[in-house]
Coordinates of C-alpha atoms and ligand atoms in Angstrom, one line a residue:
M1 CA 0.0 0.0 0.0
K2 CA 1.4 3.4 -1.0
T3 CA 1.7 6.1 1.7
Q4 CA 2.0 9.7 0.7
Q5 CA 3.8 12.5 2.5
T6 CA 4.0 16.1 1.5
L7 CA 6.9 18.4 2.6
S8 CA 7.3 22.1 2.4
P9 CA 10.8 23.0 1.4
T10 CA 12.9 24.8 3.9
D11 CA 15.7 27.0 2.5
T12 CA 18.3 24.2 2.7
L13 CA 16.0 21.6 1.1
E14 CA 15.2 24.0 -1.7
E15 CA 18.9 24.6 -2.2
L16 CA 19.5 20.8 -2.4
I17 CA 16.7 20.2 -4.8
K18 CA 17.9 23.1 -7.1
W19 CA 21.4 21.6 -6.9
L20 CA 20.0 18.2 -8.1
L21 CA 17.9 19.7 -10.9
P22 CA 19.4 20.5 -14.3
E23 CA 21.3 23.7 -14.4
Q24 CA 19.7 26.8 -15.9
A25 CA 16.4 25.2 -15.9
N26 CA 14.6 28.3 -14.5
L27 CA 12.4 26.3 -12.1
Q28 CA 11.0 27.3 -8.8
V29 CA 10.3 24.3 -6.5
D30 CA 6.8 24.4 -4.9
R31 CA 6.4 20.9 -3.5
L32 CA 8.1 17.5 -3.2
V33 CA 5.8 14.6 -3.0
F34 CA 7.1 11.1 -2.5
T35 CA 5.7 7.6 -2.6
P36 CA 7.9 4.5 -2.3
G37 CA 10.2 4.3 -5.3
E38 CA 9.0 7.5 -6.8
L39 CA 9.5 11.2 -6.2
T40 CA 7.4 14.0 -7.8
L41 CA 8.5 17.6 -7.8
L42 CA 6.0 20.2 -8.5
V43 CA 7.8 23.2 -10.0
T44 CA 6.9 26.4 -11.8
S45 CA 8.8 27.8 -14.7
T46 CA 10.3 31.2 -13.9
Q47 CA 11.3 32.4 -17.3
P48 CA 10.4 36.1 -17.5
V49 CA 9.2 36.0 -21.1
G50 CA 8.2 33.6 -23.7
R51 CA 9.7 33.6 -27.2
C52 CA 7.6 32.7 -30.2
P53 CA 9.1 29.7 -32.1
V54 CA 8.1 31.2 -35.4
C55 CA 8.9 34.9 -35.3
E56 CA 11.2 34.7 -32.3
K57 CA 9.8 37.8 -30.7
A58 CA 9.6 37.9 -26.9
T59 CA 6.2 38.3 -25.2
R60 CA 4.8 38.6 -21.7
R61 CA 1.2 38.1 -22.7
I62 CA 0.0 34.9 -21.0
H63 CA -2.8 33.0 -22.7
S64 CA -3.2 30.2 -20.1
R65 CA -1.3 27.8 -17.9
Y66 CA -1.2 24.0 -17.8
W67 CA 0.8 21.1 -16.2
R68 CA 3.5 19.2 -18.1
T69 CA 4.9 16.0 -16.8
L70 CA 8.6 15.1 -17.4
E71 CA 10.5 12.1 -16.4
D72 CA 14.0 12.9 -15.1
L73 CA 17.1 11.0 -14.0
P74 CA 16.4 9.0 -10.9
W75 CA 17.4 10.2 -7.5
G76 CA 19.0 7.2 -5.9
A77 CA 16.6 4.3 -6.2
N78 CA 13.7 6.6 -6.8
R79 CA 12.2 7.6 -10.2
L80 CA 11.9 11.3 -10.4
R81 CA 8.9 13.0 -12.1
L82 CA 8.8 16.7 -12.7
R83 CA 5.3 18.3 -12.8
V84 CA 6.1 21.6 -14.4
H85 CA 3.6 24.5 -14.4
V86 CA 4.1 26.1 -17.7
R87 CA 2.4 28.8 -19.7
R88 CA 0.9 29.4 -23.1
F89 CA 1.8 32.8 -24.6
V90 CA 0.1 35.0 -27.1
C91 CA 2.5 36.1 -29.9
A92 CA 3.2 39.8 -29.9
T93 CA 3.6 40.0 -33.7
A94 CA 0.2 40.7 -35.2
S95 CA 1.2 39.3 -38.6
C96 CA 2.7 36.1 -37.2
P97 CA 0.9 32.9 -38.3
R98 CA 1.3 31.5 -34.8
K99 CA -1.2 33.1 -32.5
V100 CA -0.6 31.1 -29.3
F101 CA 2.4 29.1 -28.4
T102 CA 3.6 27.0 -25.5
E103 CA 6.5 27.9 -23.3
R104 CA 9.8 26.4 -24.3
L105 CA 11.9 24.9 -21.4
G106 CA 15.3 25.5 -22.9
P107 CA 18.0 23.1 -21.7
L108 CA 15.5 21.1 -19.6
A109 CA 13.5 19.3 -22.3
E110 CA 12.4 19.6 -25.9
P111 CA 8.9 20.8 -26.8
S112 CA 6.4 18.0 -26.3
A113 CA 9.1 15.6 -25.0
R114 CA 8.1 13.3 -22.1
R115 CA 11.6 13.1 -20.7
T116 CA 14.2 15.7 -19.8
D117 CA 17.2 16.0 -22.1
R118 CA 19.6 14.5 -19.6
L119 CA 17.4 11.4 -19.1
R120 CA 17.1 11.0 -22.8
D121 CA 20.9 11.2 -23.2
A122 CA 21.4 8.6 -20.4
L123 CA 19.0 6.2 -22.2
L124 CA 20.6 6.8 -25.5
A125 CA 24.0 6.0 -24.1
L126 CA 22.6 2.7 -22.8
G127 CA 21.0 2.1 -26.2
W128 CA 24.2 2.7 -28.2
A129 CA 26.2 0.4 -25.8
V130 CA 23.9 -2.5 -25.6
G131 CA 21.0 -2.1 -28.0
G132 CA 17.3 -1.6 -27.7
E133 CA 16.3 -4.9 -25.9
E134 CA 19.1 -5.0 -23.4
G135 CA 19.0 -1.2 -23.0
S136 CA 15.4 -1.5 -21.9
R137 CA 16.3 -4.2 -19.4
Q138 CA 19.2 -2.2 -18.0
G139 CA 17.0 0.9 -17.9
M140 CA 14.6 -1.0 -15.6
V141 CA 17.5 -2.0 -13.3
H142 CA 18.6 1.6 -13.1
H143 CA 15.3 3.1 -12.3
M144 CA 14.8 4.6 -15.8
P145 CA 12.1 2.3 -17.3
I146 CA 11.6 2.4 -21.0
G147 CA 10.2 0.0 -23.5
A148 CA 12.6 -1.5 -26.1
S149 CA 10.6 -0.1 -29.0
T150 CA 10.5 3.3 -27.4
L151 CA 14.2 3.2 -26.9
L152 CA 14.8 2.1 -30.5
S153 CA 12.7 5.0 -31.8
L154 CA 14.5 7.4 -29.5
M155 CA 17.8 6.1 -31.0
R156 CA 16.4 6.5 -34.5
R157 CA 15.3 10.1 -33.8
H158 CA 18.4 11.3 -32.1
G159 CA 21.1 9.1 -33.6
E160 CA 22.1 10.8 -36.8
R161 CA 25.7 12.0 -36.6
T162 CA 27.4 14.0 -39.2
F163 CA 31.1 13.9 -39.8
P164 CA 33.4 16.2 -41.8
T165 CA 34.3 14.6 -45.2
P166 CA 37.4 12.6 -44.5
R167 CA 40.6 13.6 -46.4
V168 CA 41.8 9.9 -46.3
L169 CA 39.0 7.4 -46.8
G170 CA 39.2 3.7 -46.1
V171 CA 36.6 1.5 -47.8
D172 CA 35.8 -2.2 -47.6
D173 CA 32.8 -4.4 -48.0
W174 CA 31.2 -6.5 -45.2
F175 CA 28.5 -9.2 -45.1
F176 CA 25.1 -7.9 -44.1
Q177 CA 22.4 -10.7 -44.5
Q178 CA 21.0 -13.1 -46.9
D179 CA 18.7 -10.8 -48.9
H180 CA 21.3 -7.9 -49.1
P181 CA 24.6 -9.8 -48.9
T182 CA 27.0 -7.0 -48.9
G183 CA 27.4 -3.5 -47.5
T184 CA 30.2 -0.9 -47.7
I185 CA 31.8 0.6 -44.7
L186 CA 33.6 4.0 -45.0
V187 CA 36.2 5.0 -42.4
D188 CA 38.0 8.2 -41.8
L189 CA 41.5 6.9 -41.6
E190 CA 43.0 10.0 -40.0
R191 CA 40.3 10.3 -37.3
H192 CA 39.9 6.6 -36.8
Q193 CA 36.2 7.0 -37.2
P194 CA 33.6 5.2 -39.3
V195 CA 31.7 7.8 -41.2
D196 CA 29.1 5.8 -43.0
L197 CA 27.6 2.4 -43.6
L198 CA 26.0 1.8 -47.0
L199 CA 23.9 -1.0 -48.4
G200 CA 25.5 -2.7 -51.4
S201 CA 29.2 -2.8 -52.4
D202 CA 29.0 -2.0 -56.1
E203 CA 30.3 1.0 -58.1
Q204 CA 27.0 2.9 -57.9
V205 CA 26.9 2.9 -54.1
L206 CA 30.4 4.4 -53.6
S207 CA 30.1 6.8 -56.6
D208 CA 26.9 8.3 -55.1
W209 CA 28.6 8.8 -51.8
L210 CA 31.7 10.3 -53.3
R211 CA 29.7 12.7 -55.4
S212 CA 27.9 14.0 -52.4
H213 CA 31.1 14.2 -50.3
R214 CA 33.6 16.3 -52.2
G215 CA 37.0 16.7 -50.5
V216 CA 38.3 13.2 -50.3
Q217 CA 42.0 13.2 -51.4
I218 CA 43.1 9.6 -50.8
I219 CA 41.1 6.3 -50.9
S220 CA 42.5 3.1 -49.5
R221 CA 40.7 0.0 -50.9
D222 CA 41.0 -3.6 -51.9
R223 CA 41.4 -4.8 -55.5
G224 CA 37.6 -5.2 -56.2
A225 CA 36.6 -3.6 -59.5
G226 CA 33.5 -1.9 -58.0
Y227 CA 35.4 0.5 -55.7
R228 CA 38.1 1.1 -58.3
K229 CA 35.6 2.2 -61.0
A230 CA 33.6 4.2 -58.5
S231 CA 36.8 6.1 -57.5
E232 CA 37.9 6.6 -61.1
R233 CA 34.6 7.9 -62.3
A234 CA 33.1 9.9 -59.3
A235 CA 36.4 11.3 -58.0
P236 CA 39.1 11.0 -60.7
Q237 CA 41.4 13.5 -58.9
V238 CA 41.5 11.2 -55.8
K239 CA 44.7 9.2 -55.2
Q240 CA 44.0 5.5 -54.9
V241 CA 46.0 3.3 -52.6
L242 CA 45.7 -0.4 -52.7
D243 CA 45.8 -2.2 -49.4
R244 CA 49.0 -4.2 -48.9
W245 CA 47.3 -7.0 -46.9
H246 CA 44.8 -7.5 -49.7
L247 CA 47.6 -7.6 -52.3
L248 CA 49.3 -10.4 -50.3
K249 CA 46.0 -12.2 -49.9
N250 CA 45.4 -12.0 -53.7
L251 CA 48.9 -13.4 -54.4
G252 CA 48.2 -16.3 -52.0
E253 CA 44.9 -17.0 -53.8
V254 CA 46.7 -17.0 -57.2
I255 CA 49.4 -19.4 -55.9
Q256 CA 46.7 -21.7 -54.4
K257 CA 44.7 -21.8 -57.6
T258 CA 47.9 -22.6 -59.6
L259 CA 48.7 -25.4 -57.2
A260 CA 45.2 -26.7 -57.2
Q261 CA 45.6 -27.3 -61.0
Q262 CA 48.6 -29.6 -60.2
I263 CA 47.0 -31.6 -57.4
D264 CA 48.4 -34.8 -58.9
V265 CA 52.0 -33.5 -58.7
L266 CA 51.3 -32.5 -55.0
R267 CA 50.1 -36.0 -54.3
Q268 CA 53.0 -37.6 -56.1
A269 CA 55.5 -35.6 -54.2
G270 CA 53.8 -36.6 -50.9
Q271 CA 54.0 -40.2 -52.0
Q272 CA 57.7 -39.9 -52.9
V273 CA 58.6 -38.4 -49.6
K274 CA 56.8 -41.2 -47.9
N275 CA 58.6 -43.9 -49.9
H276 CA 62.1 -42.4 -49.9
T277 CA 62.5 -40.7 -46.6
Q278 CA 65.7 -42.6 -46.1
Q279 CA 67.2 -41.6 -49.4
T280 CA 69.8 -38.8 -49.3
S281 CA 68.2 -36.8 -52.1
F282 CA 65.4 -35.8 -49.7
A283 CA 67.5 -35.6 -46.6
P284 CA 67.6 -32.2 -45.0
P285 CA 70.5 -29.9 -45.7
E286 CA 73.5 -30.3 -43.4
S287 CA 73.5 -26.8 -42.3
A288 CA 70.0 -27.2 -41.0
Q289 CA 69.0 -26.2 -37.5
P290 CA 67.4 -28.7 -35.3
D291 CA 63.7 -29.1 -35.9
G292 CA 62.7 -27.4 -32.7
Q293 CA 63.9 -24.0 -33.9
R294 CA 62.2 -24.2 -37.3
R295 CA 59.0 -22.7 -38.3
K296 CA 56.0 -25.0 -38.5
P297 CA 53.3 -24.4 -41.1
P298 CA 50.0 -23.3 -39.5
R299 CA 47.6 -26.2 -39.3
R300 CA 43.9 -25.9 -39.1
K301 CA 43.4 -28.0 -36.0
P302 CA 40.1 -29.9 -35.7
S303 CA 38.4 -28.5 -32.6
A304 CA 38.4 -30.7 -29.5
P305 CA 35.1 -32.5 -28.9
S306 CA 33.0 -31.1 -26.0
P307 CA 32.9 -33.3 -22.9
R308 CA 29.4 -34.5 -23.8
R309 CA 30.5 -35.4 -27.3
A310 CA 33.6 -37.1 -26.0
W311 CA 31.5 -39.2 -23.6
Q312 CA 29.1 -40.1 -26.4
M313 CA 32.0 -41.2 -28.6
A314 CA 33.5 -43.3 -25.8
M315 CA 30.1 -45.0 -25.2
H316 CA 29.6 -45.7 -28.9
Q317 CA 33.0 -47.4 -28.9
Q318 CA 32.3 -49.4 -25.8
V319 CA 28.9 -50.6 -27.2
H320 CA 30.6 -51.9 -30.3
E321 CA 33.4 -53.5 -28.3
L322 CA 30.9 -55.4 -26.1
A323 CA 28.9 -56.4 -29.2
A324 CA 32.0 -57.7 -30.8
E325 CA 32.6 -59.8 -27.7
G326 CA 29.2 -61.4 -28.4
K327 CA 27.3 -59.6 -25.6
T328 CA 23.5 -59.3 -26.1
Q329 CA 21.8 -55.9 -26.2
A330 CA 20.3 -56.5 -22.7
E331 CA 23.7 -57.2 -21.4
I332 CA 25.2 -54.1 -22.9
I333 CA 22.4 -52.0 -21.5
S334 CA 22.9 -53.3 -18.0
R335 CA 26.7 -53.1 -18.2
L336 CA 26.8 -49.5 -19.5
H337 CA 23.6 -48.2 -17.9
L338 CA 22.5 -46.7 -21.2
H339 CA 19.0 -46.3 -22.5
R340 CA 17.7 -49.1 -24.8
Q341 CA 17.2 -46.7 -27.7
T342 CA 20.7 -45.3 -27.3
V343 CA 22.3 -48.7 -27.5
R344 CA 20.2 -49.6 -30.5
K345 CA 21.1 -46.4 -32.2
Y346 CA 24.8 -46.9 -31.6
L347 CA 24.7 -50.5 -32.9
R348 CA 23.2 -49.2 -36.1
M349 CA 25.9 -46.6 -36.4
P350 CA 29.3 -48.1 -37.6
T351 CA 31.0 -44.7 -36.9
F352 CA 29.8 -42.2 -34.3
V353 CA 27.6 -39.5 -35.9
A354 CA 26.7 -36.7 -33.6
H355 CA 23.1 -35.5 -33.9
Y356 CA 23.6 -32.2 -32.2
C357 CA 20.6 -29.8 -32.1
S358 CA 21.6 -26.6 -33.7
P359 CA 19.2 -23.6 -33.1
H360 CA 19.6 -22.9 -36.8
P361 CA 19.1 -26.1 -38.8
S362 CA 21.5 -26.5 -41.8
S363 CA 20.4 -25.1 -45.1
V364 CA 21.2 -28.6 -46.4
E365 CA 18.6 -30.2 -44.2
P366 CA 15.8 -30.1 -46.8
Y367 CA 18.0 -32.2 -49.1
R368 CA 18.8 -34.9 -46.6
A369 CA 16.7 -37.6 -48.2
Y370 CA 18.2 -37.0 -51.6
L371 CA 21.8 -37.0 -50.2
E372 CA 21.2 -40.2 -48.2
A373 CA 20.0 -41.9 -51.4
R374 CA 23.0 -40.7 -53.4
W375 CA 25.3 -41.6 -50.6
H376 CA 24.1 -45.2 -50.5
Q377 CA 24.4 -45.4 -54.3
G378 CA 28.1 -44.8 -53.6
E379 CA 28.4 -41.1 -54.5
V380 CA 30.6 -39.7 -51.8
M381 CA 32.3 -36.9 -53.6
I382 CA 31.1 -33.9 -51.7
K383 CA 31.8 -31.5 -54.6
T384 CA 29.7 -33.6 -57.0
L385 CA 26.9 -33.8 -54.5
W386 CA 27.1 -30.0 -54.0
R387 CA 26.9 -29.4 -57.7
E388 CA 23.9 -31.7 -57.9
L389 CA 22.1 -29.8 -55.1
Q390 CA 22.8 -26.6 -56.9
G391 CA 21.0 -28.1 -59.9
Q392 CA 18.0 -28.4 -57.6
G393 CA 18.1 -24.8 -56.6
F394 CA 20.3 -25.1 -53.5
T395 CA 22.1 -21.8 -53.0
G396 CA 24.3 -22.7 -50.0
S397 CA 28.1 -23.0 -50.0
Y398 CA 30.3 -26.1 -50.6
K399 CA 31.4 -25.7 -47.0
S400 CA 27.8 -26.1 -45.7
V401 CA 27.5 -29.4 -47.7
W402 CA 30.9 -30.5 -46.4
T403 CA 30.0 -29.7 -42.8
F404 CA 26.7 -31.6 -43.2
L405 CA 28.3 -34.7 -44.7
R406 CA 31.7 -34.9 -43.0
H407 CA 30.7 -37.4 -40.3
W408 CA 28.6 -39.6 -42.4
P409 CA 30.1 -43.1 -42.4
L410 CA 31.1 -44.5 -45.8
P411 CA 28.6 -46.8 -47.4
A412 CA 29.3 -50.5 -46.8
G413 CA 31.9 -52.0 -49.2
L414 CA 33.4 -48.6 -50.1
T415 CA 36.9 -48.1 -48.9
P416 CA 38.5 -44.6 -48.9
T417 CA 40.2 -44.1 -52.2
S418 CA 41.3 -41.2 -54.2
S419 CA 37.9 -41.2 -55.9
C420 CA 36.4 -39.8 -52.7
S421 CA 39.3 -37.7 -51.6
S422 CA 37.6 -35.4 -49.2
V423 CA 36.1 -38.3 -47.3
A424 CA 39.2 -40.3 -47.6
A425 CA 41.3 -37.6 -46.1
L426 CA 38.9 -37.4 -43.2
T427 CA 38.7 -41.1 -42.5
R428 CA 42.5 -41.5 -42.5
R429 CA 42.7 -39.7 -39.2
G430 CA 46.3 -38.9 -38.2
A431 CA 47.8 -40.2 -41.5
P432 CA 49.6 -37.5 -43.4
A433 CA 47.1 -36.6 -46.1
T434 CA 48.2 -35.0 -49.4
P435 CA 49.2 -31.5 -48.4
T436 CA 46.5 -29.1 -49.6
P437 CA 47.3 -26.3 -52.0
W438 CA 46.8 -24.0 -49.1
R439 CA 49.5 -25.7 -47.1
V440 CA 51.8 -26.1 -50.1
K441 CA 51.5 -22.4 -50.8
W442 CA 52.8 -21.8 -47.3
L443 CA 55.8 -24.1 -48.0
L444 CA 56.6 -22.4 -51.2
L445 CA 56.5 -18.9 -49.7
H446 CA 59.2 -19.9 -47.2
K447 CA 62.8 -20.7 -47.7
P448 CA 63.8 -24.4 -47.2
E449 CA 66.0 -23.5 -44.2
E450 CA 63.0 -22.0 -42.5
L451 CA 61.1 -25.2 -42.7
K452 CA 61.0 -28.4 -40.6
A453 CA 63.0 -31.3 -42.2
K454 CA 59.8 -33.1 -43.2
D455 CA 58.3 -30.1 -44.9
A456 CA 61.7 -29.1 -46.5
A457 CA 61.9 -32.7 -48.0
Y458 CA 58.4 -32.4 -49.3
R459 CA 59.2 -29.0 -50.9
Q460 CA 62.3 -30.5 -52.5
A461 CA 60.4 -33.5 -53.8
L462 CA 57.8 -31.2 -55.3
L463 CA 60.3 -28.9 -57.0
Y464 CA 62.1 -31.9 -58.3
L465 CA 58.9 -33.2 -59.9
S466 CA 57.8 -29.8 -61.2
P467 CA 60.8 -27.5 -61.6
H468 CA 58.7 -24.6 -62.8
L469 CA 57.3 -24.4 -59.3
S470 CA 60.6 -23.0 -58.1
S471 CA 59.9 -19.9 -60.3
L472 CA 56.5 -19.6 -58.7
S473 CA 58.1 -20.0 -55.3
A474 CA 60.7 -17.3 -56.1
L475 CA 58.2 -14.9 -57.5
G476 CA 55.9 -15.4 -54.5
Q477 CA 58.7 -14.8 -52.0
D478 CA 59.9 -11.7 -53.9
F479 CA 56.5 -10.3 -54.0
V480 CA 56.0 -10.8 -50.3
R481 CA 59.3 -9.1 -49.6
L482 CA 58.6 -6.3 -52.0
I483 CA 55.3 -5.5 -50.2
R484 CA 56.6 -6.0 -46.7
E485 CA 59.7 -3.9 -47.2
R486 CA 57.9 -1.4 -49.5
Q487 CA 60.4 -1.7 -52.3
S488 CA 58.5 0.4 -54.8
E489 CA 61.4 0.4 -57.3
A490 CA 61.3 -3.4 -57.5
L491 CA 57.6 -3.5 -58.5
L492 CA 58.1 -2.9 -62.2
P493 CA 60.8 -5.6 -62.7
W494 CA 58.7 -8.0 -60.7
L495 CA 55.7 -7.4 -63.0
E496 CA 57.9 -8.1 -66.0
R497 CA 59.1 -11.4 -64.6
A498 CA 55.6 -12.5 -63.5
K499 CA 54.2 -11.7 -67.0
G500 CA 56.9 -14.0 -68.4
C501 CA 56.3 -16.9 -66.0
P502 CA 54.8 -20.2 -67.2
Y503 CA 51.7 -19.9 -64.9
E504 CA 48.6 -18.3 -66.4
E505 CA 47.0 -17.3 -63.1
L506 CA 50.1 -15.4 -62.1
Q507 CA 50.4 -13.8 -65.5
R508 CA 46.8 -12.6 -65.1
F509 CA 47.6 -11.3 -61.7
A510 CA 50.6 -9.3 -63.0
H511 CA 48.5 -7.8 -65.9
G512 CA 45.8 -6.8 -63.4
L513 CA 48.3 -5.1 -61.2
E514 CA 49.8 -3.3 -64.2
R515 CA 46.4 -1.9 -65.2
E516 CA 46.2 -0.2 -61.8
F517 CA 49.9 0.4 -61.4
P518 CA 49.6 3.9 -59.7
A519 CA 47.4 2.4 -57.0
V520 CA 49.8 -0.5 -56.4
Q521 CA 52.8 1.9 -56.4
A522 CA 50.9 4.0 -53.9
A523 CA 50.5 1.0 -51.6
L524 CA 54.3 0.9 -51.4
T525 CA 54.8 4.6 -50.8
E526 CA 51.8 5.7 -48.8
P527 CA 51.4 4.8 -45.2
W528 CA 47.6 4.1 -45.5
S529 CA 46.0 0.7 -45.4
T530 CA 42.6 -0.7 -44.7
G531 CA 43.7 -2.5 -41.6
Q532 CA 41.7 0.0 -39.5
V533 CA 38.7 -0.7 -41.7
E534 CA 39.0 -4.4 -40.9
G535 CA 39.0 -3.5 -37.2
Q536 CA 35.8 -1.5 -37.7
I537 CA 34.2 -4.5 -39.5
T538 CA 35.1 -6.7 -36.6
R539 CA 33.3 -4.2 -34.3
L540 CA 30.4 -4.2 -36.7
K541 CA 30.1 -8.0 -36.6
L542 CA 30.0 -7.9 -32.9
L543 CA 27.2 -5.3 -32.9
K544 CA 25.3 -7.4 -35.5
R545 CA 25.5 -10.5 -33.3
Q546 CA 24.3 -8.5 -30.3
M547 CA 21.3 -7.5 -32.4
Y548 CA 20.6 -11.2 -32.9
G549 CA 21.5 -11.1 -36.6
R550 CA 18.2 -9.4 -37.4
A551 CA 19.5 -5.8 -37.4
N552 CA 17.9 -3.2 -39.6
L553 CA 20.6 -1.4 -41.5
D554 CA 19.6 2.0 -40.2
L555 CA 20.0 1.0 -36.6
L556 CA 23.1 -1.0 -37.2
R557 CA 24.5 2.0 -39.1
L558 CA 23.7 4.4 -36.2
R559 CA 25.2 2.0 -33.6
V560 CA 28.4 1.6 -35.7
L561 CA 28.7 5.4 -36.0
H562 CA 28.2 5.8 -32.3
A563 CA 30.4 3.0 -31.1
A564 CA 33.6 4.5 -32.2
Ligands
ZN1 ZN1 5.2 34.7 -33.6

């Protein structure tokens, strides 16, 4: 039950209250009323005159008075409500279209707002930090209750920020969502501040932005054609700088593609190393350091199974061991204390397949029946199955099909062979599989003396089988050094060499770089890069996840612009 007490302010109390109220609010305190958890201040505006919002002329002619209620910052654990006695004024200008207007409260609150400016700002700060839903929950905890949708509309109304046009602009694309896959983020590289988030990543999007923001002098970008054309057409005077990291990434992709075309040679080299490890031709050079001091190629480690998964796998194994010993189902059940269904399920499963429940079912799930049928017909090439699904309108990636199928046991009678390489590689756990183009690229981009003996031997075997690859290796290493050490004078000779190399992919890469030579050159002479932009994209992804992946672009944009 609420009890109510009314106090008349003494001088000291009035002083305290004034001190707690917003500064320059021009309020005279009349009453303080409090109920548990809530304080109400009855105040009167003391502004001497009213100023017409249309003609801006001051007037003292009062039309009428009314009460306005404003929510303010809480006092301790109490919500604070201001009941302000305000006036309506009659405009002093006869010709003014506004005859009567309400009193403006200046720095206290906006016209017709239900919250004081300082409460609004506190709520907005919450919104920018944690979003609408969580902001609403936090507001409740901190005695500033607000609904999530009200907070969101407050953020939309007050969130627009304008920035001066950057002199040095970093631009990159980012993944938005299924319907609008890509967006463009623009970052002021000098101020370390994202300045805009645009939908789409094509030429038009950036051109439009550049046309309405004159004054950019330098653009740092990746090698995508969209941004290049946009910069050339909408702002031809702007100096373009390619990003060094993206250049190295592109080179890596080129080498990987080239190697993928020679997968048989890669496999053969692996086989030779295996067969001839004892032979001197593949022995490590004598000057070699002990293995411990050498660099190891990075490996994509399979993630460790969760305790639950590990337990399931152990149980699956024990069920099969007991069955192999001739134990009946009932005996296995009583021995392992498992449910009857579980034991049956494990017995049907030659290899353990986890049926984990993902909150987002795989996009491949609708095709399960088709895949099962094909699998049992013996089609275990994941790439082939992926192509077949594409023929049926599947739009997901190869990776999603691979993830879906990777734990499926091979059909009976089928042994892992090179005809099902992806599965074969997975079933031969621990055995050294053919190095992937990705891994071989890494081996080629390092000097033999930097590698472990086993890797150096593989590298040597590979170059022995395909001598041209040493030119690919040398060109790759030189390009990495050229970029890292910013040797701009070495660029032109490198391009000439690359254009004359026997690998078509690399030739194309060189021709492409030549076409935008000034931008590549600038990558080596200018300090700018899109590294900062990548950082902003990471932050953006974090915000997007916080918004449960269903972020509207406008809100996401505002939050990104406020987060920095
Ligand atoms: Zn007026």
